[in-house]
mmCIF file of C-alpha atoms and ligand atoms in Angstrom:
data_model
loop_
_atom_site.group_PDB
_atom_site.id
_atom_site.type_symbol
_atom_site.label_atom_id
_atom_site.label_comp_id
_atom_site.label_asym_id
_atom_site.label_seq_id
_atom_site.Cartn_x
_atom_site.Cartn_y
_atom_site.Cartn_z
ATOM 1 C CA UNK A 156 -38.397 19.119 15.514
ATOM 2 C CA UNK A 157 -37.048 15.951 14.126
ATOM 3 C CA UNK A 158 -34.131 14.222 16.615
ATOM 4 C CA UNK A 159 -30.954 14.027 15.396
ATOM 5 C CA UNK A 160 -29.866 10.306 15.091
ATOM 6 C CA UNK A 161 -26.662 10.413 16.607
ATOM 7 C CA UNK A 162 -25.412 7.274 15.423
ATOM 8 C CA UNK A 163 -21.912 7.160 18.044
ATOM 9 C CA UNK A 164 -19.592 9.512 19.735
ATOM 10 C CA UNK A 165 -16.222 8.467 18.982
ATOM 11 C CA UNK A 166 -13.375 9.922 21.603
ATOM 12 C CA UNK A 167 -10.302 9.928 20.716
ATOM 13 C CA UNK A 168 -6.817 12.379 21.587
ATOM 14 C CA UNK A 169 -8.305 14.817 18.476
ATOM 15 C CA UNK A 170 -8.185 18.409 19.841
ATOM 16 C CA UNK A 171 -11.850 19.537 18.356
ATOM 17 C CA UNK A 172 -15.286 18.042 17.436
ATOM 18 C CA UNK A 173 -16.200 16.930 14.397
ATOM 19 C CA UNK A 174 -19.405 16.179 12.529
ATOM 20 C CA UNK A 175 -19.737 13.696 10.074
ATOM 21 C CA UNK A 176 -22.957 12.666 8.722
ATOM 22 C CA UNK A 177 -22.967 8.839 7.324
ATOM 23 C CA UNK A 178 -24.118 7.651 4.129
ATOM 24 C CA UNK A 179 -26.416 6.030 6.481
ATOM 25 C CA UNK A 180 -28.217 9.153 7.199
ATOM 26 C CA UNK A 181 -26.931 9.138 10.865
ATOM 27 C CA UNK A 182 -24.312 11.501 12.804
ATOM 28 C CA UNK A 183 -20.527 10.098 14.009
ATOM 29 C CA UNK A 184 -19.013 12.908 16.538
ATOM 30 C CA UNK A 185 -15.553 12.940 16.760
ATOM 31 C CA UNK A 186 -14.678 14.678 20.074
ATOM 32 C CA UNK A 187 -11.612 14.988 22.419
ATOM 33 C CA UNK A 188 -11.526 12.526 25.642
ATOM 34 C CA UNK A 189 -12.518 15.552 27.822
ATOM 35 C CA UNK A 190 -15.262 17.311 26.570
ATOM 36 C CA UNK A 191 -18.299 17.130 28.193
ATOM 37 C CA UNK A 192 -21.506 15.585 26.491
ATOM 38 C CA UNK A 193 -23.556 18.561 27.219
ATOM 39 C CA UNK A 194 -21.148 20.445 25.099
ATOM 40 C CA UNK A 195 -21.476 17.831 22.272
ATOM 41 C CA UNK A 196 -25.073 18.165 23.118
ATOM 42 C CA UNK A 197 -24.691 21.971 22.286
ATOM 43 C CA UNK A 198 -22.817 22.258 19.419
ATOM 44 C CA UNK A 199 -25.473 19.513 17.546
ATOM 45 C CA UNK A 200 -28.048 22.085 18.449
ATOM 46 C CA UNK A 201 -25.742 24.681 16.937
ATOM 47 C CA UNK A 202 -24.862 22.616 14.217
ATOM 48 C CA UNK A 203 -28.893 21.162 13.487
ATOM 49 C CA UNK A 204 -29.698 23.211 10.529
ATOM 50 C CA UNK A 205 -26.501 22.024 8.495
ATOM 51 C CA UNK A 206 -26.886 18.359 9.803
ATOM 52 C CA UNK A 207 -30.133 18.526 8.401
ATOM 53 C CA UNK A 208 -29.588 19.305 4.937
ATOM 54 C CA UNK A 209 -26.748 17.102 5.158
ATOM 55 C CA UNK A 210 -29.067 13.797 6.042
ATOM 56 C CA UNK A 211 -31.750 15.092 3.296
ATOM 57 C CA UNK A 212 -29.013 15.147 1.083
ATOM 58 C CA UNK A 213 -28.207 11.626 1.610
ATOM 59 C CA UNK A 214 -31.539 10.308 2.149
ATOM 60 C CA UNK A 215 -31.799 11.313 -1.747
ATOM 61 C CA UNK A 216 -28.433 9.892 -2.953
ATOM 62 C CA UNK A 217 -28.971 6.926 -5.129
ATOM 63 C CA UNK A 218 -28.294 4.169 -2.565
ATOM 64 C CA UNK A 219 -26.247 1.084 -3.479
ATOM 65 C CA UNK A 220 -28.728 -2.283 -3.321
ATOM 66 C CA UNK A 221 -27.745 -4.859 -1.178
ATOM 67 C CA UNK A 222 -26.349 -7.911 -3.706
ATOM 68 C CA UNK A 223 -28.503 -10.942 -3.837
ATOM 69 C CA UNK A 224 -25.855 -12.671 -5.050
ATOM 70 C CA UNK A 225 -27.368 -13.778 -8.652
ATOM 71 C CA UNK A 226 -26.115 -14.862 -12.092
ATOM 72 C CA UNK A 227 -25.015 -11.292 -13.918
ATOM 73 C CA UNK A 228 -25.459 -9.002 -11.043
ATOM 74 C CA UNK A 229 -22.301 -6.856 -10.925
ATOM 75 C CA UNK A 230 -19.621 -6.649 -8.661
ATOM 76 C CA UNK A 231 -16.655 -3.505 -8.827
ATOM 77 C CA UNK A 232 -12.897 -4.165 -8.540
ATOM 78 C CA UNK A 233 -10.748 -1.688 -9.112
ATOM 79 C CA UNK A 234 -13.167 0.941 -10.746
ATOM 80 C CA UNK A 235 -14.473 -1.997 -13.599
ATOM 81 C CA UNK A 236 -17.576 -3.788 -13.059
ATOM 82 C CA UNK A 237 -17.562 -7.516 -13.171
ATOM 83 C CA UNK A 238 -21.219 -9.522 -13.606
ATOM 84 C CA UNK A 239 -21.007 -12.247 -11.095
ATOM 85 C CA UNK A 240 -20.925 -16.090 -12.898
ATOM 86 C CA UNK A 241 -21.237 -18.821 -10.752
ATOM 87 C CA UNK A 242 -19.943 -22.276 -12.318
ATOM 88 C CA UNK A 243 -20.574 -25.736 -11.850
ATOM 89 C CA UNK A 244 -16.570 -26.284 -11.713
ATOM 90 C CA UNK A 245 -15.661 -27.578 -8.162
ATOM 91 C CA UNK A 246 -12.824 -26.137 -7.055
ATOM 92 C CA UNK A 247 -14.224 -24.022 -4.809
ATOM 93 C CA UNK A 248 -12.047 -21.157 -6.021
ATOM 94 C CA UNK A 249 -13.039 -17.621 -7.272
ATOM 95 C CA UNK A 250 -11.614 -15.959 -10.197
ATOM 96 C CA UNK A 251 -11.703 -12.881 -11.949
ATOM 97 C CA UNK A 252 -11.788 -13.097 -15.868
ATOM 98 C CA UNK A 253 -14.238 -10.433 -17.385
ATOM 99 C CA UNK A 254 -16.744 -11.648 -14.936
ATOM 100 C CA UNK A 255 -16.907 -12.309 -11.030
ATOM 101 C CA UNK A 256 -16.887 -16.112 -11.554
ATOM 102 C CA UNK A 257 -17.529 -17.884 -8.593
ATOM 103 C CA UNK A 258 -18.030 -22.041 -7.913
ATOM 104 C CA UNK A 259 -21.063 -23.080 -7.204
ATOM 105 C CA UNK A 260 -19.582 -25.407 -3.931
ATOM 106 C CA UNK A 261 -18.863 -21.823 -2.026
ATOM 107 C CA UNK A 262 -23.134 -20.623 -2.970
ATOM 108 C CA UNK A 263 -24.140 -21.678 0.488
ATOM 109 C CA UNK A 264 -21.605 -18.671 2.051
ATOM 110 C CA UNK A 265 -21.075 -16.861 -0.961
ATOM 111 C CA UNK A 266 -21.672 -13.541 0.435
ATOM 112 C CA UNK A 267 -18.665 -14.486 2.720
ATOM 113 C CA UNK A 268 -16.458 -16.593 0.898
ATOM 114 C CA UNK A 269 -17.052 -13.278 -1.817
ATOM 115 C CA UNK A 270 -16.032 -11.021 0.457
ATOM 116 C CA UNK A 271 -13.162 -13.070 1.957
ATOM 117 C CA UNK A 272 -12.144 -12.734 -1.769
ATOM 118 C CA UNK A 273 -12.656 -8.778 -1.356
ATOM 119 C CA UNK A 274 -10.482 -8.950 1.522
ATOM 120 C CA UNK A 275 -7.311 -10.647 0.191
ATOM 121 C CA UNK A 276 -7.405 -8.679 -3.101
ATOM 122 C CA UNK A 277 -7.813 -5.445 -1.312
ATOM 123 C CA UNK A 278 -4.677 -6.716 0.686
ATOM 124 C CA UNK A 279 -2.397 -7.199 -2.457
ATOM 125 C CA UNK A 280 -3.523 -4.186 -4.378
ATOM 126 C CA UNK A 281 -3.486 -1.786 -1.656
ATOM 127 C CA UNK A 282 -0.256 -2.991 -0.102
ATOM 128 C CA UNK A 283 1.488 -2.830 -3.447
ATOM 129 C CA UNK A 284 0.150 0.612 -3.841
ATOM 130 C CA UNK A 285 1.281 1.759 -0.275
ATOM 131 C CA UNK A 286 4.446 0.370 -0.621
ATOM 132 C CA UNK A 287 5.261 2.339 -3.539
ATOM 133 C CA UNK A 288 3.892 5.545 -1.950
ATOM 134 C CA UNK A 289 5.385 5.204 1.578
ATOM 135 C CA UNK A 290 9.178 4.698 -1.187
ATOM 136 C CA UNK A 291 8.010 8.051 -2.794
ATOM 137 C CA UNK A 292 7.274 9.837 -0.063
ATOM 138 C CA UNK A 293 9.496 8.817 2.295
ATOM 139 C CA UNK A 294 6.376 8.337 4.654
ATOM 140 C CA UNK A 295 6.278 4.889 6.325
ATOM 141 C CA UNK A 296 3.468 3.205 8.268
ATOM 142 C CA UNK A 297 4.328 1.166 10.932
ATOM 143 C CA UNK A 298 1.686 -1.824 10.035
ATOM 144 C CA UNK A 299 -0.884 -2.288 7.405
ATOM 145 C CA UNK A 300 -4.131 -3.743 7.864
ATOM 146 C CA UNK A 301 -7.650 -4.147 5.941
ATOM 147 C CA UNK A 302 -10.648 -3.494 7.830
ATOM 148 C CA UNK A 303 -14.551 -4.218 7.796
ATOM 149 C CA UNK A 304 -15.008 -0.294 7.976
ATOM 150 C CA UNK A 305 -18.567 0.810 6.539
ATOM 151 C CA UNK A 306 -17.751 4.310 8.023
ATOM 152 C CA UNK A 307 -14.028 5.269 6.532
ATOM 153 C CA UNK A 308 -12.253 4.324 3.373
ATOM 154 C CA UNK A 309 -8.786 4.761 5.401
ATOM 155 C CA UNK A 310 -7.801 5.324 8.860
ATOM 156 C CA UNK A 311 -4.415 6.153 10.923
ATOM 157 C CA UNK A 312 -4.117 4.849 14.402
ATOM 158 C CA UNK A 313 -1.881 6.618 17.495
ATOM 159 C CA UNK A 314 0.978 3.879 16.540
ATOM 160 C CA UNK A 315 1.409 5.015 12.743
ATOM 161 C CA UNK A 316 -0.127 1.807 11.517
ATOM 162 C CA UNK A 317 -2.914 2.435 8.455
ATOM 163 C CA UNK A 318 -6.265 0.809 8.524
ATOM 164 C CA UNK A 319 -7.517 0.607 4.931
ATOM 165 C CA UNK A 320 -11.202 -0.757 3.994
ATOM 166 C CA UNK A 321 -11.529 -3.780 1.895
ATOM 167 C CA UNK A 322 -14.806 -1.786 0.189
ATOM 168 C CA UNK A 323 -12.335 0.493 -1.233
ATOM 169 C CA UNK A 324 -10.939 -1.815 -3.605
ATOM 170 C CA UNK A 325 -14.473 -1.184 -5.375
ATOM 171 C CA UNK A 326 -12.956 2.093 -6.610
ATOM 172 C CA UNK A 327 -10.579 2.842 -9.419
ATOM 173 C CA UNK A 328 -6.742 2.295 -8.887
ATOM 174 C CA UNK A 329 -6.320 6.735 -8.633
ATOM 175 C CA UNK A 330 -8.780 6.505 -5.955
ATOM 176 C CA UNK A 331 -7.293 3.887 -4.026
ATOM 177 C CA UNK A 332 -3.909 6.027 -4.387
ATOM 178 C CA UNK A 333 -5.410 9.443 -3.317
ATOM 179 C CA UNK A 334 -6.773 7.369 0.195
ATOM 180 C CA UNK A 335 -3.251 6.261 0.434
ATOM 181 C CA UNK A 336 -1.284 9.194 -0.162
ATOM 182 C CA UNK A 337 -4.187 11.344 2.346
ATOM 183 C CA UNK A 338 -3.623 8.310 5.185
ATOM 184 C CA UNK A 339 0.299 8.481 5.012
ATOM 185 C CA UNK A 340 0.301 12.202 5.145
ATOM 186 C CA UNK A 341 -1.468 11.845 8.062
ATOM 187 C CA UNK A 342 1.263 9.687 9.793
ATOM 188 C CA UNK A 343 2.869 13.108 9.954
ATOM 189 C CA UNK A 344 -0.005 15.716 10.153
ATOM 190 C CA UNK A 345 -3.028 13.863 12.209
ATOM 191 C CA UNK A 346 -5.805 16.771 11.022
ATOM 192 C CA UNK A 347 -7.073 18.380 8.346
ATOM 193 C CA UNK A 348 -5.024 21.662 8.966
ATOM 194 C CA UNK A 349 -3.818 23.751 5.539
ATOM 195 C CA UNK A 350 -0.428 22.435 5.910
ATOM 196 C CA UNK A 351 -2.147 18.752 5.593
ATOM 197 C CA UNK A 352 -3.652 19.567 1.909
ATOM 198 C CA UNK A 353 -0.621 21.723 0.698
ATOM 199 C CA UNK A 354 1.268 18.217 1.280
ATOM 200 C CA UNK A 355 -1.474 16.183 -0.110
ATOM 201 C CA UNK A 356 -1.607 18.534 -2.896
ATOM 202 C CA UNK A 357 2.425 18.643 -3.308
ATOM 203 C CA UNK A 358 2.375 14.725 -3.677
ATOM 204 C CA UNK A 359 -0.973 14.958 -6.064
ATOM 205 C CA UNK A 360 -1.661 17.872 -7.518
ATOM 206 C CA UNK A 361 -5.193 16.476 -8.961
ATOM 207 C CA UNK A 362 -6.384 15.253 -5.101
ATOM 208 C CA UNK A 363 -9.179 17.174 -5.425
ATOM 209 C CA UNK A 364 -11.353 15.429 -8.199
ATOM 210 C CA UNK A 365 -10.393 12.180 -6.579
ATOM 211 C CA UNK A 366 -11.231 13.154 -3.227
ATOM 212 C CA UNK A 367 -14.949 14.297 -5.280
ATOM 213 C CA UNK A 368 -15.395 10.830 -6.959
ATOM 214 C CA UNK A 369 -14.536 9.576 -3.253
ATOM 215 C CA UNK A 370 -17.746 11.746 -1.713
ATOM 216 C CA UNK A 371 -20.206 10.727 -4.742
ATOM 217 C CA UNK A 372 -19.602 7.070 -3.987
ATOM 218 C CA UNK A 373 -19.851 6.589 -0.417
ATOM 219 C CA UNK A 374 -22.162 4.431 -1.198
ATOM 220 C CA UNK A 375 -20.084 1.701 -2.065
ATOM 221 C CA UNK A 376 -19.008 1.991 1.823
ATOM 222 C CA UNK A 377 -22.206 0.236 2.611
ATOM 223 C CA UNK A 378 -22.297 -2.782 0.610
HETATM 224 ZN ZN1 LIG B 45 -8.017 12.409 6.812
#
C-alpha cells in the first residue's frame, strides 16, 4: 500500500480533525491540542481510500509552471493576465500598464523584487476590499496582514486579526471578495458549521461558484 505523505499536523483549539489534501499532493491534519497521534494515525487509515483519490486527483490537475521570469511570460493580477516586459529604463520601479513591466536594474532579484510588488498590491487591494466588507457587515478584524501562505488563500487567528495571501491577488476582484467575506464571517463563527454558510450565503448569495473557481485554481497557491 502506498504511504500517505502526511505533509504536517497542525494543532490548534479546533474541536475535530480535519483532512485537507494540498495542491501539493500531500495531507495537512488539522486536529485539537489533545488528541492523541495514534488517533490521527487511525482516522488516516479510515480516511485512506478518499485521501487517495483525492491526491490522484491532484496529481492530474494541470499544475501551474514555476515562472522563469522571461520577456512575455504572463503574470495574473486581479483575474487579467499581464505578459511580463522588462525595460532598459532605470528606475528600478515596476509598473503595471497592459503588461507586467519591470526594469531591467531589479533582473538580478526579480523573482523577489516581483513578488515584493505582489505583496504591496495585494495589501492595497485587499485592504480596500476588507474595509468595505467589515462597513457592510458590521464584522471587524482586529489587524490585517498579507502572508507567504502556499497552503490557504485566507486565515483567522484566536485574536480576530485576518491573514490574507499575497497569491490571492492572482484571482479576480469577486474572488478576492468571497475569501474576505468567508474570513470575516469567521471572526464570528470559527468552523464550517451550517450556520457559517447560511451567513456567507446571506452576505453573497452567489458564494458558491466563487468558492468553485477558488478549488479549480489552487494552483495559483503554489507559484
Ligand atoms: Zn473557512
Amino acid at each position: 500500500m502506498p504511504e500517505i505523505p502526511v505533509e504536517k499536523i497542525i494543532r490548534s483549539r479546533r474541536r475535530t480533525i480535519a483532512l485537507e489534501v494540498t495542491p501539493r499532493a500531500t495531507v495537512i491534519v488539522r486536529a485539537p491540542h489533545r488528541v492523541p497521534t495514534s488517533y490521527i494515525e487511525a482516522m488516516i487509515r479510515e480516511k485512506r481510500a478518499w485521501i487517495i483519490k483525492k491526491i490522484t486527483e491532484m496529481k492530474q490537475r494541470p499544475q501551474a509552471a514555476a515562472h522563469r521570469y522571461e520577456e512575455g511570460e504572463i503574470f495574473w493580477f486581479l483575474g487579467r493576465a499581464y505578459p511580463l516586459h522588462i525595460t532598459d529604463e532605470t528606475s528600478g520601479a515596476i509598473t503595471r500598464t497592459d503588461k507586467l513591466v519591470v526594469s531591467r536594474m531589479l533582473e538580478p532579484d526579480i523573482r523577489n523584487a516581483i513578488k515584493r510588488w505582489y505583496v504591496a498590491e495585494a495589501h492595497t487591494e485587499i485592504h480596500a476590499r476588507c474595509m468595505y466588507y467589515a462597513m457592510m457587515t458590521g464584522y471587524s478584524p482586529a489587524s490585517l496582514r498579507i502572508s507567504d501562505a502556499r497552503q490557504r488563500w485566507g486565515s483567522c487567528t484566536s485574536r480576530g486579526g485576518l491573514n490574507f495571501s499575497w497569491r490571492l491577488v492572482q484571482a479576480p476582484l469577486s474572488i478576492v471578495d468571497y475569501v474576505i467575506v468567508h474570513e470575516l464571517v469567521h471572526l464570528r463563527q470559527h468552523d464550517h458549521s451550517k450556520k457559517f454558510w447560511a451567513k456567507v450565503e446571506e452576505l453573497m448569495p452567489d458564494y458558491r461558484q466563487r468558492r468553485d473557481w477558488l478549488r479549480a485554481h489552487e494552483q495559483l497557491l503554489v507559484i
